[in-house]
XYZ file of C-alpha atoms in Angstrom:
759
model
C 213.305 11.193 168.521
C 216.259 12.626 166.548
C 214.878 11.082 163.404
C 211.500 12.768 163.988
C 213.237 16.131 164.444
C 215.104 15.657 161.166
C 211.897 14.796 159.308
C 210.189 17.843 160.775
C 213.104 20.083 159.760
C 213.079 18.707 156.205
C 209.317 19.209 156.009
C 209.483 22.871 157.124
C 212.445 23.505 154.833
C 210.425 22.235 151.863
C 207.420 24.340 152.863
C 209.585 27.466 153.148
C 211.193 26.692 149.783
C 207.796 26.350 148.093
C 206.547 29.602 149.669
C 209.722 31.424 148.607
C 209.312 30.125 145.048
C 205.695 31.313 144.910
C 206.604 34.761 146.243
C 209.531 35.024 143.790
C 207.278 34.095 140.863
C 204.704 36.691 141.910
C 207.428 39.344 142.153
C 208.877 38.384 138.742
C 205.422 38.447 137.149
C 204.796 41.864 138.675
C 208.143 43.157 137.432
C 207.489 41.769 133.945
C 203.968 43.239 133.910
C 205.198 46.627 134.999
C 207.812 46.577 132.239
C 205.320 45.634 129.503
C 204.515 48.812 127.602
C 200.958 50.015 127.439
C 199.235 49.313 124.145
C 198.925 52.363 121.964
C 195.617 54.142 122.300
C 196.464 55.882 119.054
C 196.259 54.253 115.659
C 199.722 53.030 114.580
C 198.857 52.627 110.899
C 196.758 55.091 108.871
C 193.177 54.285 107.874
C 192.600 53.156 104.310
C 189.399 55.159 103.943
C 188.250 58.663 104.855
C 185.024 59.576 106.590
C 182.269 61.043 104.442
C 180.296 63.834 106.093
C 177.502 63.300 103.577
C 176.511 60.209 105.599
C 174.604 62.694 107.788
C 171.619 62.311 105.427
C 171.028 58.940 107.149
C 171.762 60.115 110.704
C 169.148 59.704 113.410
C 167.676 62.912 114.740
C 169.729 64.763 117.333
C 168.309 65.813 120.693
C 168.006 69.379 119.414
C 166.104 68.235 116.316
C 163.698 66.157 118.398
C 162.965 69.174 120.585
C 162.534 71.465 117.585
C 160.008 69.103 116.005
C 158.160 68.593 119.291
C 157.835 72.315 119.973
C 156.823 73.032 116.380
C 154.038 70.424 116.541
C 152.759 71.637 119.913
C 152.524 75.177 118.542
C 150.207 74.087 115.721
C 146.915 74.974 117.405
C 144.869 73.353 114.658
C 146.408 69.963 115.534
C 145.109 70.179 119.117
C 147.908 68.064 120.630
C 147.931 67.570 124.410
C 150.870 68.863 126.438
C 150.256 66.522 129.407
C 153.280 64.576 130.671
C 151.395 61.255 130.813
C 148.302 61.230 128.662
C 145.026 59.348 128.787
C 143.775 57.339 125.788
C 141.211 60.070 125.174
C 143.944 62.711 124.703
C 145.566 63.757 121.435
C 149.077 62.445 122.052
C 152.343 63.068 120.186
C 153.576 59.476 120.380
C 156.603 59.236 118.068
C 159.196 61.403 116.347
C 161.937 59.929 114.199
C 163.915 60.492 111.024
C 161.970 60.419 107.783
C 164.474 58.645 105.536
C 164.837 60.652 102.300
C 163.957 59.173 98.924
C 166.633 56.931 97.475
C 166.808 58.736 94.130
C 167.443 62.051 95.906
C 170.171 60.523 98.081
C 171.940 58.870 95.137
C 171.855 62.102 93.159
C 173.473 63.828 96.151
C 176.090 61.139 96.806
C 176.978 60.149 93.239
C 176.219 63.138 91.012
C 176.800 66.197 93.222
C 173.070 66.827 93.384
C 171.261 68.918 95.962
C 171.348 67.713 99.563
C 168.030 65.975 100.350
C 165.655 67.835 102.633
C 165.986 66.660 106.219
C 162.584 65.779 107.670
C 161.007 63.949 110.582
C 158.089 61.545 110.754
C 155.642 62.337 113.564
C 152.869 60.029 114.810
C 149.921 61.505 116.714
C 147.272 59.372 118.447
C 144.032 61.358 118.264
C 142.155 59.681 121.103
C 139.552 62.432 121.193
C 138.844 62.043 117.475
C 139.209 58.287 117.011
C 142.068 58.088 114.523
C 145.855 58.147 114.101
C 147.782 60.533 111.871
C 151.291 60.465 110.444
C 152.949 63.734 109.532
C 156.173 64.799 107.867
C 157.786 67.855 109.458
C 160.580 69.878 107.837
C 162.895 71.341 106.920
C 165.299 70.516 109.766
C 166.673 72.226 111.635
C 164.093 74.919 112.365
C 160.977 73.332 110.808
C 158.463 75.472 108.966
C 155.912 72.986 107.562
C 153.908 69.922 108.535
C 152.175 67.641 106.019
C 149.658 64.879 106.695
C 151.012 61.792 104.852
C 148.701 59.128 106.331
C 146.730 58.420 103.154
C 149.822 58.674 100.964
C 151.612 56.010 103.012
C 148.777 53.640 103.911
C 145.960 54.419 101.435
C 143.488 54.289 104.329
C 142.665 56.000 107.594
C 144.278 54.569 110.710
C 141.727 53.772 113.458
C 142.610 54.715 117.011
C 142.445 51.090 118.163
C 145.466 50.360 115.947
C 147.617 52.331 118.389
C 150.255 50.840 120.647
C 149.313 50.721 124.320
C 151.004 53.784 125.761
C 152.477 54.378 129.196
C 149.383 56.444 130.025
C 147.059 53.592 129.058
C 149.148 51.085 131.029
C 148.891 53.386 134.017
C 145.102 53.216 133.834
C 145.125 49.463 133.164
C 147.160 48.793 136.301
C 144.806 50.950 138.341
C 141.897 48.996 136.860
C 143.556 45.695 137.763
C 144.185 46.985 141.271
C 140.425 47.350 141.651
C 139.985 43.760 140.391
C 142.464 42.484 142.981
C 140.736 44.397 145.783
C 137.411 42.761 144.912
C 139.083 39.348 144.994
C 141.049 39.999 148.172
C 140.402 36.638 149.832
C 141.264 34.637 146.715
C 144.346 36.736 146.020
C 145.614 36.217 149.568
C 144.905 32.494 149.894
C 146.025 31.529 146.385
C 148.876 33.963 145.741
C 149.735 35.495 149.133
C 148.898 38.942 147.770
C 148.677 41.846 150.201
C 149.615 45.488 150.643
C 153.333 44.663 150.357
C 153.129 41.790 147.877
C 151.814 42.113 144.336
C 151.543 40.102 141.149
C 153.085 41.171 137.853
C 151.144 41.312 134.591
C 152.017 40.076 131.089
C 149.608 40.538 128.197
C 148.405 38.578 125.209
C 148.612 40.111 121.734
C 146.772 40.699 119.454
C 144.030 42.173 121.605
C 140.966 40.275 120.444
C 139.776 38.266 117.460
C 138.498 40.834 114.933
C 138.999 44.366 113.597
C 138.052 46.977 116.184
C 138.704 44.754 119.200
C 140.821 45.944 122.088
C 140.237 43.097 124.516
C 143.349 41.833 126.212
C 143.934 38.638 128.171
C 146.320 39.576 130.974
C 148.213 36.787 132.725
C 149.686 37.160 136.192
C 153.077 36.112 137.506
C 154.883 36.099 140.819
C 156.841 39.238 141.620
C 160.207 37.491 141.414
C 163.349 37.518 139.297
C 162.453 36.276 135.850
C 158.729 36.763 136.459
C 158.010 35.338 132.980
C 158.683 31.795 134.251
C 156.607 32.148 137.431
C 152.948 31.985 136.252
C 150.326 31.665 138.982
C 147.294 30.344 137.065
C 145.194 33.499 137.053
C 144.202 35.460 133.901
C 141.743 38.269 133.216
C 140.168 39.403 129.943
C 139.852 43.218 129.976
C 137.778 45.112 127.426
C 139.547 48.483 127.095
C 138.244 49.380 123.652
C 136.836 52.712 124.806
C 139.227 55.632 125.180
C 137.267 56.415 128.369
C 138.696 54.202 131.120
C 135.454 54.422 133.115
C 133.853 52.206 130.462
C 136.412 49.405 130.730
C 135.215 46.073 132.079
C 136.227 42.526 132.897
C 134.729 40.096 130.361
C 136.184 36.778 131.558
C 138.469 35.341 134.211
C 140.551 32.168 134.248
C 141.459 30.611 137.579
C 143.379 27.312 137.677
C 142.084 26.303 134.235
C 138.435 27.210 134.967
C 136.587 30.086 133.227
C 134.242 32.579 134.920
C 132.024 35.242 133.355
C 132.483 37.794 136.127
C 134.337 38.625 139.316
C 131.234 37.808 141.342
C 130.907 34.391 139.680
C 134.471 33.496 140.645
C 134.003 34.728 144.216
C 130.728 32.853 144.621
C 132.059 29.510 143.396
C 135.301 29.924 145.322
C 133.415 30.588 148.580
C 131.194 27.550 147.934
C 134.228 25.329 147.244
C 132.998 24.700 143.688
C 136.395 25.396 142.157
C 139.685 23.572 142.291
C 141.583 25.970 144.514
C 145.201 27.028 144.118
C 146.926 26.711 147.484
C 149.765 29.198 147.881
C 153.219 27.731 148.110
C 156.555 29.519 148.223
C 158.445 29.189 144.956
C 162.204 28.751 144.715
C 164.010 31.630 143.009
C 164.994 29.576 139.960
C 164.618 32.584 137.651
C 167.442 34.560 139.252
C 170.519 35.290 137.136
C 172.765 35.923 140.130
C 175.907 33.737 139.886
C 175.534 30.463 141.791
C 179.286 30.429 142.378
C 181.785 33.200 143.028
C 183.743 34.099 139.854
C 187.359 32.965 140.187
C 189.096 34.474 137.168
C 188.574 36.674 134.153
C 188.194 34.922 130.807
C 190.033 35.818 127.586
C 189.812 39.479 126.633
C 190.144 41.203 123.276
C 192.394 44.242 122.978
C 193.980 46.242 120.162
C 197.775 46.061 120.297
C 198.332 48.888 117.795
C 195.204 50.963 118.212
C 191.841 50.405 116.578
C 191.902 49.654 112.859
C 188.497 51.235 112.377
C 187.103 54.684 113.058
C 183.671 56.018 114.031
C 182.782 59.617 113.230
C 179.217 60.714 113.999
C 177.128 58.081 112.155
C 179.877 56.934 109.782
C 182.284 53.988 110.118
C 185.413 53.135 108.130
C 187.215 49.813 108.505
C 189.909 48.420 106.214
C 188.214 48.448 102.764
C 184.719 49.050 104.202
C 182.695 52.182 104.929
C 179.045 52.682 105.907
C 176.542 55.002 107.583
C 174.351 53.754 110.429
C 171.260 54.486 112.478
C 168.919 52.968 115.046
C 165.187 53.287 114.400
C 163.000 53.257 117.519
C 160.527 51.058 115.609
C 162.570 48.669 113.457
C 165.972 48.810 115.103
C 169.420 48.592 113.558
C 170.149 49.764 110.014
C 173.104 50.679 107.818
C 173.199 52.635 104.567
C 175.586 53.289 101.686
C 177.760 50.265 102.443
C 180.896 50.382 100.300
C 183.832 48.041 99.714
C 186.862 49.587 98.042
C 184.708 52.676 97.474
C 182.131 50.713 95.440
C 178.615 50.684 96.860
C 177.507 47.126 97.651
C 174.386 47.895 99.673
C 172.175 50.935 99.760
C 170.359 49.660 102.859
C 170.572 46.707 105.223
C 168.032 46.878 108.027
C 165.994 44.914 110.538
C 162.289 45.041 109.665
C 160.348 42.848 112.057
C 160.626 40.197 114.767
C 157.545 38.013 115.121
C 156.568 35.026 117.261
C 153.501 32.769 117.159
C 152.710 30.839 120.369
C 150.802 27.683 121.153
C 148.885 27.135 124.393
C 145.711 25.819 125.960
C 145.269 28.907 128.165
C 144.039 32.240 126.743
C 147.069 34.359 127.638
C 149.070 32.462 124.999
C 146.617 30.610 122.796
C 146.225 33.441 120.270
C 149.501 35.254 120.905
C 151.392 36.601 117.924
C 153.973 39.155 118.970
C 154.976 41.763 116.358
C 157.840 43.620 117.984
C 158.116 46.626 115.655
C 154.609 47.613 116.804
C 156.032 48.049 120.284
C 159.384 49.311 119.050
C 162.443 47.117 118.472
C 165.044 49.881 118.719
C 163.015 51.477 121.496
C 164.279 48.781 123.868
C 167.989 49.053 123.070
C 169.479 49.791 126.494
C 173.056 50.284 127.607
C 175.427 47.456 126.655
C 177.601 45.937 129.380
C 181.335 46.183 128.709
C 183.099 42.846 128.557
C 179.837 40.857 128.350
C 177.519 42.265 125.704
C 180.510 43.500 123.711
C 184.297 43.339 124.162
C 185.542 45.676 126.865
C 187.545 47.778 124.392
C 184.759 48.146 121.815
C 183.651 51.603 120.704
C 180.272 52.579 122.148
C 177.691 54.968 120.694
C 174.856 56.795 122.475
C 171.440 57.189 120.846
C 168.402 59.400 121.391
C 164.757 58.396 121.070
C 161.367 60.041 121.201
C 158.673 57.401 121.589
C 155.910 57.571 124.217
C 157.831 60.152 126.267
C 157.426 63.862 127.109
C 160.940 64.691 125.819
C 163.759 62.956 123.915
C 165.748 60.520 126.024
C 169.445 59.730 125.717
C 170.371 56.066 125.896
C 174.033 55.611 126.681
C 176.209 53.007 124.902
C 173.375 51.336 122.980
C 175.501 50.472 119.939
C 178.917 48.860 120.028
C 181.449 48.522 117.235
C 184.518 46.334 117.428
C 186.960 44.315 115.372
C 186.833 40.676 116.301
C 188.882 37.559 115.667
C 186.128 35.207 114.503
C 187.973 32.187 115.864
C 188.999 30.416 112.663
C 191.204 31.330 109.696
C 189.477 33.170 106.883
C 191.528 30.993 104.549
C 194.650 28.791 104.792
C 196.617 26.040 103.069
C 199.585 23.928 104.140
C 201.435 22.517 101.160
C 203.108 19.228 102.066
C 203.805 17.702 98.644
C 205.307 20.289 96.330
C 206.480 23.856 96.996
C 206.429 23.371 100.750
C 204.792 26.421 102.278
C 201.993 27.690 104.458
C 199.677 30.558 103.592
C 196.812 31.782 105.734
C 194.918 34.711 107.133
C 193.205 35.307 110.442
C 189.488 36.017 110.087
C 189.309 39.477 111.616
C 186.011 41.213 110.925
C 184.160 44.311 112.077
C 181.034 43.756 114.176
C 178.294 46.387 114.434
C 175.926 45.406 117.258
C 172.973 46.396 119.343
C 170.876 44.343 121.776
C 167.176 44.891 122.346
C 165.343 43.624 125.423
C 161.700 43.451 124.337
C 159.715 42.117 127.284
C 160.983 38.651 128.075
C 163.272 38.190 125.055
C 166.637 39.775 124.327
C 167.718 39.869 120.682
C 171.393 40.331 119.787
C 171.619 41.995 116.365
C 174.906 41.851 114.443
C 176.015 43.195 111.093
C 179.465 41.743 110.344
C 181.873 43.044 107.702
C 184.469 40.538 106.475
C 187.721 41.245 104.631
C 186.599 38.890 101.854
C 183.935 41.405 100.809
C 181.085 39.560 102.561
C 178.506 41.099 104.902
C 176.465 39.083 107.387
C 173.251 40.082 109.143
C 172.358 37.792 112.013
C 170.363 37.612 115.183
C 170.573 35.514 118.336
C 167.814 35.197 120.914
C 168.264 34.920 124.659
C 166.401 36.099 127.755
C 163.411 34.389 129.380
C 160.915 32.130 127.669
C 157.238 32.976 127.936
C 155.404 30.430 130.051
C 151.927 29.530 131.207
C 150.422 27.737 134.174
C 150.374 23.961 133.735
C 146.792 22.720 133.370
C 145.185 19.664 131.755
C 146.062 19.419 128.065
C 148.914 21.918 128.296
C 151.657 19.412 127.407
C 150.397 19.365 123.815
C 151.944 22.823 123.528
C 155.354 22.468 125.155
C 157.345 20.938 127.997
C 157.140 21.342 131.745
C 160.172 23.354 132.872
C 159.384 23.971 136.564
C 156.665 23.129 139.068
C 153.295 23.938 137.418
C 155.126 25.817 134.626
C 154.810 25.099 130.902
C 157.360 26.429 128.423
C 155.136 27.219 125.435
C 156.091 26.196 121.904
C 156.630 29.190 119.632
C 158.237 30.356 116.425
C 160.707 33.169 115.828
C 160.566 34.867 112.426
C 162.946 37.746 111.650
C 162.707 39.884 108.526
C 165.613 41.838 107.016
C 165.542 44.354 104.183
C 168.512 43.892 101.847
C 168.771 46.599 99.207
C 171.798 45.454 97.199
C 173.070 47.772 94.477
C 175.478 45.654 92.441
C 177.479 48.122 90.311
C 174.496 50.442 90.209
C 170.717 50.160 90.473
C 170.086 48.168 87.284
C 170.155 44.595 88.535
C 168.766 41.108 87.887
C 167.773 38.173 90.080
C 169.360 34.847 89.220
C 169.356 31.393 90.761
C 171.890 28.601 90.489
C 171.717 25.003 91.567
C 172.802 21.547 90.476
C 171.337 18.485 88.878
C 172.760 15.094 87.993
C 172.884 14.259 84.293
C 173.711 10.932 82.727
C 176.685 11.511 80.427
C 178.726 9.316 78.167
C 182.431 9.286 79.061
C 184.433 10.854 76.212
C 187.073 8.133 76.240
C 184.559 5.317 76.815
C 181.450 6.260 74.817
C 179.623 3.104 75.826
C 180.010 3.872 79.569
C 177.759 6.376 81.344
C 178.066 8.181 84.667
C 175.853 10.527 86.668
C 177.679 13.868 86.832
C 176.655 17.115 88.592
C 175.767 19.925 86.225
C 175.182 23.654 86.822
C 171.598 24.890 86.410
C 171.161 28.660 85.992
C 167.975 30.714 85.710
C 167.063 34.362 85.546
C 163.722 35.143 87.170
C 161.700 37.858 85.475
C 158.849 38.949 87.748
C 158.126 39.555 91.424
C 155.825 36.537 91.699
C 158.487 34.243 90.224
C 161.007 35.636 92.710
C 158.803 35.226 95.803
C 160.454 32.057 97.129
C 158.218 30.412 99.707
C 159.376 28.433 102.697
C 156.971 25.587 101.880
C 158.578 24.895 98.477
C 162.052 23.843 97.432
C 164.179 26.837 96.556
C 167.448 26.967 94.597
C 170.516 26.937 96.792
C 172.216 29.901 95.147
C 170.317 33.198 94.973
C 171.970 36.202 93.332
C 171.438 39.882 92.770
C 173.555 40.457 89.688
C 174.701 43.119 87.278
C 174.946 42.862 83.500
C 178.613 43.768 83.873
C 181.059 40.873 83.883
C 184.302 40.061 85.640
C 187.567 39.216 83.910
C 186.318 35.709 83.130
C 183.095 36.773 81.472
C 180.713 35.952 84.336
C 178.058 38.366 85.575
C 179.219 40.122 88.713
C 176.853 39.390 91.579
C 176.257 39.052 95.296
C 174.788 35.861 96.694
C 172.113 35.709 99.416
C 172.875 32.726 101.668
C 170.130 32.309 104.276
C 170.645 30.458 107.552
C 167.272 29.553 108.996
C 165.535 26.911 111.100
C 162.069 28.439 111.141
C 158.931 26.636 112.194
C 155.884 26.525 109.938
C 154.268 29.794 108.939
C 150.751 30.603 110.123
C 148.226 29.226 107.563
C 147.053 31.899 105.126
C 143.451 31.049 105.982
C 143.917 32.825 109.327
C 142.723 36.435 109.492
C 145.912 37.566 111.212
C 148.191 36.191 108.486
C 148.081 39.207 106.166
C 149.892 41.330 108.758
C 152.778 38.848 108.737
C 152.625 37.766 105.089
C 156.340 38.536 104.674
C 157.030 35.357 106.684
C 155.680 33.218 103.819
C 158.908 33.815 101.950
C 162.479 32.758 102.579
C 163.454 35.441 100.072
C 161.199 37.779 98.108
C 162.554 40.125 95.454
C 160.666 43.316 94.653
C 161.270 46.377 92.545
C 162.386 49.250 94.758
C 159.674 51.796 95.537
C 159.778 54.648 98.027
C 156.229 53.699 99.023
C 157.379 50.205 100.025
C 159.809 51.150 102.773
C 158.977 48.479 105.362
C 157.518 44.982 105.477
C 155.485 45.688 108.619
C 154.252 48.727 110.543
C 153.686 50.321 113.923
C 149.985 49.433 113.614
C 150.206 45.736 112.688
C 150.026 44.345 116.222
C 146.861 46.062 117.375
C 145.011 46.016 114.057
C 146.377 42.705 112.843
C 143.147 41.775 111.029
C 143.212 44.881 108.782
C 146.935 45.668 108.568
C 148.157 49.063 107.448
C 150.984 47.245 105.613
C 150.273 43.934 103.878
C 153.587 42.802 102.411
C 151.953 40.351 99.996
C 150.577 43.348 98.075
C 154.152 44.322 97.186
C 154.193 41.150 95.082
C 150.629 41.130 93.753
C 151.313 43.714 91.037
C 153.974 41.293 89.697
C 156.254 43.922 88.228
C 159.302 43.132 86.127
C 162.532 42.654 88.078
C 164.836 42.615 85.061
C 167.278 45.500 84.801
C 165.609 47.203 87.788
C 166.531 48.520 91.226
C 165.867 45.429 93.366
C 165.222 44.843 97.058
C 165.524 41.441 98.739
C 163.296 40.799 101.760
C 164.869 37.934 103.710
C 163.128 35.951 106.445
C 165.052 33.812 108.898
C 164.501 32.455 112.399
C 163.970 29.256 114.349
C 161.392 27.052 116.009
C 161.655 27.041 119.796
C 160.307 24.129 121.820
C 161.293 25.200 125.344
C 163.041 22.637 127.531
C 164.478 22.480 131.010
C 167.780 24.024 129.907
C 165.875 27.216 129.063
C 165.692 27.823 132.825
C 166.635 30.387 133.899
C 167.549 31.796 130.458
C 167.553 30.671 126.858
C 171.162 30.618 125.614
C 172.263 32.089 122.302
C 173.887 28.840 121.123
C 171.765 27.446 118.299
C 168.999 30.022 118.751
C 169.238 32.389 115.835
C 169.495 32.860 112.117
C 170.726 35.255 109.484
C 171.730 35.971 105.943
C 175.223 36.143 104.461
C 175.813 38.402 101.472
C 178.770 36.963 99.554
C 180.535 38.190 96.434
C 180.005 35.727 93.583
C 182.108 36.465 90.516
C 181.982 40.071 91.681
C 185.780 40.229 91.923
C 188.390 38.610 89.689
C 189.801 36.868 92.766
C 189.365 36.857 96.543
C 189.994 40.474 97.662
C 191.361 39.343 101.035
C 194.587 38.316 99.272
C 195.494 42.020 99.419
C 195.002 42.208 103.188
C 197.984 43.044 105.362
C 196.743 40.323 107.731
C 197.967 37.618 105.340
C 200.660 35.261 106.630
C 203.097 33.252 104.488
C 205.733 30.767 105.639
C 208.314 28.872 103.613
C 211.222 26.657 104.728
C 213.886 28.869 106.281
C 211.645 31.937 106.732
C 209.593 30.736 109.698
C 210.853 33.436 112.060
C 210.817 36.299 109.547
C 208.469 39.173 110.304
C 208.309 40.305 106.677
C 205.272 38.175 105.816
C 204.323 36.929 109.265
C 203.671 39.472 112.005
C 202.989 36.582 114.387
C 206.724 35.815 114.457
C 207.416 39.127 116.194
C 204.336 39.278 118.392
C 206.217 38.131 121.506
C 208.606 41.064 121.143
C 205.708 43.509 120.771
C 203.686 42.422 123.799
C 201.844 45.241 125.481
C 199.228 45.564 128.181
C 195.863 47.159 127.357
C 194.769 50.560 128.599
C 191.236 50.017 129.913
C 188.583 52.554 130.784
C 186.983 52.179 134.245
C 183.862 50.014 134.212
C 180.681 52.068 134.431
C 177.004 51.295 133.813
C 174.022 53.642 133.758
C 171.527 51.371 132.010
C 168.998 51.448 134.841
C 168.669 55.238 134.674
C 165.355 56.224 133.136
C 163.992 52.659 133.026
C 160.214 52.545 133.414
C 159.198 51.494 136.936
C 155.723 50.016 136.650
C 155.285 49.791 140.408
C 155.279 53.598 140.560
C 151.987 53.632 138.630
C 149.970 51.435 140.887
């Protein structure tokens, strides 16, 4: 008995000792944390560059400018523009206002030669539903506009038919009302097959393009369960709606698809359903596999990035300076992210780097996907840049920028925190060497770079767009895709076009093609396009003339015309592609920047297809053209809905085959990936491995790697390991601080379109 008491006493003593140790550790940690100084919110070291107010020539329109342009247009009685909040297709509707980017020659004269400031103007798009055409106008001078000019023919060399327009909120409103009438006529089928009723609806997702020939506006609309991630909950019901007329009373149902079976009318489906002549869909509850709610409670916060000595970059209006870099930026509602006048050590490297288009071609056996080719700039890439979530979409301490847009709205809308800018440790050294034979030493440098980011959620897909500025003088443009896959109902023959990813759900095979505009100005606007590669040559050894060896040899070429420099994906292209100057570095080599493309694209749509001309830019991995103000974009707002007669056919930029020697050159770069959906795409596609991009790297541009001058360099030699003189890491423990964090807020759901309010 005594022995048991002793054991019990020892046990409780140990427990109390462990508890006391834990409490003491918590107290000590708290004391240490409270003593750690707060990291400086102010910049400890001065910036290397100054902001340039002249970057305002590239700035997106302000809220005041949007309103000025809107009111000026509405006052032009001869334009007969409707003032309704939500318009009908038959109205004359002011659809879009955005910056009209000034001509390059005018901007360069202003920036480089103290020329006059370019006139600030806006582009305005009006859908003339009552007249059957679309017009583009230029309005100026801002602020306080006084003129409006019709530039439609100047820009597109043709009239724009009204059916080339994007489907507006007003048209969607009428479409959903129309579909409500369809559902009411099919009440029994909708209830028995999909459990539809007054409090339970289906969601719609549409096929694009809308038809098979010029003039069509006939859309296959697929239906999905009203659940989280609706895009992966198809129900097996699709309707072909002819909404070509601007008068909604003339719209009609042309076909229906129910469980893989086609019907010519609503009555035909009802009749065969009632007579049991169709294979019926029996409603069954679906698990909520599309939800992104955490399956487990989060236990701890992961690693966080913070700035120990204040931010080493600065954002002023639309201008950024970082280490040796500076650039202006903007966010187009149509094409998305763009930067201008990109300089390194005060030398312009890029005049423009911008997103142009995001395109996908789908495969399917069902009509909602069988012809689908999504062209996102026709809907608006930047239009769908919503608020970024701190600590997830971007580091918590990133700088965030608000943007304004005027597209398919009655007034300009502010979108909070749609751009983020942050310096980031890229996770590996930029360079390093450990010398273990002679001159024992270590030299290295952390790869800290500036990231300029936005994320666009266009329907089911989310694209993460990054422009990254490295201390080595390189710039990277890249994109990653995430979000939900598009899916279709699993019917006979469907597995030829993808994999089953859930019960009766097919993940449809599709391509992703992304086009970037890269306007490099290498030491001015007089540049050349060169390629470099290797070949093996059989050479005689100098000291053994009778012995031969295969040795790699440099192969260099200078391409002379646009057709020569249109490098197709279906042919072998040289591995090194350069925009170069005639000026040389210290070693006599032409100074240049290399285009290094990272891409895993699928095959391009055959050129025999009528739709191909609207996406002809995707033929080329890289295409080099002579800069022209009339060749601003590779695609257009009108490509999606008039894909058979595109307003912009990129291949025509190359057809005139102009000289590209000693000219102002633009590189159009296409990247992307083939996506064969698989079970791990449920609920969401992950960013890992799903993306592409282009790296712009100095090649003989400098006399040596410019990062050697960076204060981030570290050098160690025997005996100096703990010296802070050339290794700030040695003193980091003494300089530990705790970050000062802003409270977490999110307003991204404010102003989001609620489709259920229309029905």
